Structures are given as structure tokens and as C-alpha cells.
Amino acid sequence: MKALKYFLSTILLIAAFWSCTQDEFGSTDFVGTAVAPTNVSALFKITQDNTGLVSIAPSAEGVASFDIKYGDATTTPAKVKPGKVANHNYAEGNYTVTITAYGITGLKSEATKDIVVSFKAPEFGAMPIVANDATKSKQVNVTVPNDTKYAMFFDVYFIENGVETIRSGNVGDTVSYVYANAGTYTIKIVLKGGAIETTEFIATDFEVTEILQPIKSAPAQPGRVPTDYISVFSNAYANIAGSDFNPNWGQTTIYNAFNLNGDAMLQYGNLNYQGIQIGTPQNVTSMKTLHIDVWSATANAINFYPLPVGIAAADEKFYTLNLLADQWNSFDIPLSYFTDQGLALDNIHQFKFTGTGSFFADNIYFYKAPSAPSKLAGTWKLAPEANALKVGDTYGSGNWWGNSAGDVTTRACLFDDEYVFANDGSFKNMMGGSTWIETWQGTEGCGTPVAPHNGSASASFFYDEVLNKITITGKGAYLGLPKPYNGGELSNPANAPDSITYDVVLSDNDNTMTLVLAYGVGYWTFKLVREVSPIVGNWKLAPEANALKVGDTYGSGNWWGNSAGDVATRACLFDDEYVFSANGSFKNILGGSTWIETWQGTEGCGTPVAPHNGSAIATYVYNKSAGTVTVTGTGAYLGLPKPYNGGELSTPTNAPGSITYDVAFSNNNNTMTLVLYYGVGYWTFKLVK
């Protein structure tokens, strides 16, 4: 299939390799969030005229300017803007070129490249590698190995339909081209140096192939409890029984039950329209989102319809799935998109697809955010102590290695990393501008986080309280260290898994988390501790006069305040508890009696009246910088249930979904003072822990 022609013509230069990047601070602005430029590189070209004229085109991500030190007797670096080149004449010899990339905040990264300038004709060492990309359809990659002689760069000539496209790369690099159509093509590689002569390599009859089906599974789906999803088709969840994925609607679409290494998918070819008949009609009004993953070999647009029983064709509503080729496209469609158009969701029994082309589908389900607060919700960090992270040959041991107490300081960039679990099921790695990175990420020590382990992942978590396991889902999301995963350790960031599952044990009132991960030959153990807010704990009204009061100015009680005697006469109110848990959940605990008022039916101690009876599934958010606390959940409140933001209740049925209070702490965080503006005045409540 390949006919090789080997012509000698010209050139110079052996290129060595890129050094590790070195980051340092040049400015103190935005230190918490700014990062140095990344992926510092350059394309070197030399003219084929024995003059030694080299053009250097630097590149980097997040860069504002470059300095280039030529590595010869030139003492002043060249200043280069992004997208520009520097030209320099070299004598024959060996040089180390240094490229410094500066970000807008002054942070910088540095890379070096060794070059050999020679006026001898270039020579190939190992033959160029021409290959179809394993994951991208109709993409051809051309690599010239780094064992050439007297060569600096190469040009590759891709010809399609009479149009010639030239791609250039440094020796040792790979250049790529995506053909519009699969087929047989001739590809020419020209090796170039500083000499007039060049050397050619020609691959004739090279077959460019098309990828027509996915080669990997759709992204891993988050763990969910059964009450939080309704699944039609997914390996991740329990599906509705009896669904038909190819009902006879007279379509010309070709259906196939596709299986990729044990992962079931739906394959639809030659689409005109296609239906799915759900096993039993579903009321999905309690759900919030419709999810689907779709793969297609071509960029395409497909209309996706959820269909209620008995809907007329004229009333159908669809969402357009705009697809990128050769990759999984994930869609999370708010159900409000359909209800806002008048579509009823209480009796969904079918899906329909319309459009053209072929596609694969997976993970078709409805879902909502977790309905109950998670025990894990909050911000966690590695415990600031020895052996907070350790590794050994037996479960939970650290006989191979464990961090020292001194590492808490020397690796402070790791010990200040935050692992944030939210009550909506989302997860986030928060590292600021620096974390501990290792040689498999480029270098060892504190440095700029390396993608995808840089907190950019859209991630979620699932805590299985029965099996005592946590699954973190999202490419690049992790706990403790990014390197280990289930069954192995990474040698390349690009190979990060879609999810990682850890064994977990909670202790210390659920504020300490011990994780164990079997990575194939041993066990990593991580100890995390939760940051506990001063608001966490059980609170009651202070047993004193003016523990609750109301007035016309902020914090005053000139209209009314309870008396010291009310602590006894209203004991059913003063024994009420307001419970803030570390996981973000909130609870009113009232026992069998609390103080009720005429708008609730009568005045005095009595049975709590719904929804202000502690039955709310409630959460809270404490905003330290704003000095506020918000309790969310219909019927949740602090102090008294009647006042809310902007008004006072006249009937329990009008209870708001959330209330925000100004909050201040005193007495070593054991006293909490709350102020609520209700429209015409201010209620103030004093609580003690």
C-alpha cells in the first residue's frame, strides 16, 4: 500500500526535547486565581539557503507576551507578541533556545529547546510514521521521529480534490489533517534544514479510514438513589421494564441493539424518524431534567421529542440535539423547556427522534437533584497531620510511605486544597493557583494544577451508605491525590478515568472521612476533615428578656420584646431547637408543643401547625462574607415562623420556600444574633448554642 521514494536535497539541525516548565510569580495581583501560561512551545523553521536564518513562532495558552533568548552571543532577549515570529541568523553550531511566556498578571512559564544548526543535507533516521488517528474519524497523523540528522522541521503535503494543504512541525513532533472523505491518498513529507537540499518521503495509496461507531462508552453517569431518577435506557440505573426501542411506526430507520465491550447502546441508522415506546406511562413532574448521550460519525442535528399519551401531532414539542462528530454529546435538558411550551409531563409514554443520518444513543433518563441533604455536604481538606495520605501493601496501611508532619507545611499547596460536596450532588476540586504536582504531570512540587486535574471537571458524587463507598464522577475529579484510580496509577493526565470509587468510613460526628483506594498493587489511604462553620450545632432562644423583639429600627425592640417571665410562661417556645448540621441540612425540632398564634388557629402553647412543625426537608447556607444565613424548605424558620423577608404570614399555607436572616456571632461563636426585615420593621432573635 505504500510506495516510498527517497530523494536527497537539503538541510540542517537536530532538535532535542522540550524541558519541563518552570512557573514563578512576577506579580501579587489575583494570586488566588491567576495561573501562569501553559503548553509553552514554538515552531522552528530555517531557510534552505545556507544562511542559518531561523524563524521562531512561540505559542502558549494564557499568554500576553514572550521573551526569546537565542542561546548564542546575543544578550538581549527578543520581545514577541502572541501570533508573531522572531527571526535570527545562526552560525553552524549547537544552541539552547529559551522561551519565556508571560501571563497578564506577570506569572510566567519557561521552556527550552536544543537545536543544531548545520548546512549539511538532512537525513531521515527511522522512517516517518503515517497513521490514521485511533479516535478521530478521517484524521491522519504524521510523525517524524527525533533521530534525523541535520534537520530542523518538516512539511507535510496533504492533497484532497486537487487542493494542497501544508502542515509544518518540528522534528520529533506530530502534525495532523482531517480529510473530508475517506479514501486513498498520496502524502508527501519534506524534511528541511539549513542547507539548500531537502529530503522527501512519499506515502502513496495511503488509505484514510472513517470511524463509524463509538470506540468508547458514553461518560459515566452519577450515582443516584431510585427516588431521584426515572430511567428508560441506561446501564447505570434500574430501567423501566418492558420498553420497546424499535416500535413499528412505518419508519425506514434501521435499528440495532449495539454492544461495546459489554456496554449496551441503541444504534439507529438511515434515520427519518424513530420511536421508543416506554414500558409504562410515566409521571415525570417530580423530575427536573431529561438526559441523553448521543454519538454520531458526522456533525448533525436531531430533534428529540418526549410524548404524552394522546398528544396531537400539532402539539408535539422537541429539543434539537446539535451533534459534534466522532464524540459523545451529552445533553441535560431542563423539563421547563417543555412545560414552558405547554407540554404536560404527567403521562409520558414515548420518545421520538426525527432527522437524517445515523447515531448511537445511551443514558436516556429523567432526574432531579438529591431530595435529602447528604452526610458529606460541605468543604473538606486533608487532615493537617502526619499520615493524612499514605500507601501500603495492606488495606489502610502506610508501610510503603506516608506524609510527615513537616509535609503539612512543605506541601501546604496540597493541604489547602478543598474537596467540596454540594447538596445538589455536585462535586468540585478547589485548588486555587497551586497544588502538589508530580513528575507524571511534568515536574515535582508545588505548581499550577494540570488539566484535567485542575478543578475544571463538571463532576458529581454518590455516597452509598449501605456499601460505605463514595463514587466521584467527572474526568479529572478526585480525592486526596489525582494519580491513583481503581486498579492503577496514572502515567499521563490524558488517561484520567471518568469516575473513581473509594471505600469510606465517617467518624468524629461525621466530620472526619477516611478513604481507601485499591490501585492494583497496594492501597492508598486518605484522611479528610470537614471545615465546620460556627453555625453548626443545636441552638435555642436565649433564656432571657428580649431574646425575641421587634422594632422600627435595625436590632431595636421598641415595639415589643419578651419579658424574663416569658421564659417560663412560653417554655414551649424556649425549648425549641434549631439544628444546623455540618452537611448543610437544617431542622426545626419542636417536640410535641410550641408557641402558636392566632393566624395558626389559637394563641399559646399547642401542637405545632404544618408546615411549621419540623416536617420540612430543609437546608441552610451560611454566607460569612455577606453576614447572612438562609434556611430553605417550606416551613423552616428561625425564632418565630410568622415573619419572612418583606412580610408576615396571615395563614400557614403561604409559608415561603426560604428565609434569609442577617447573622452575627459573639461569645466565642456560642451566641447568634439574627435580624429580619419584614417590610415595616425588624425582628431580632438571640440564640445560644
PDB file of C-alpha atoms in Angstrom, residues 1 47 191 203 244 587:
ATOM      1  CA  MET A   1       0.000   0.000   0.000  1.00  0.00           C
ATOM      2  CA  THR A  47      15.590  28.840   5.338  1.00  0.00           C
ATOM      3  CA  LEU A 191      12.498  17.175   5.627  1.00  0.00           C
ATOM      4  CA  ALA A 203       3.469   7.512   1.018  1.00  0.00           C
ATOM      5  CA  ASP A 244     -39.681  -1.178  23.067  1.00  0.00           C
ATOM      6  CA  LYS A 587     -34.146  21.036  61.203  1.00  0.00           C
TER       7      LYS A 587
END
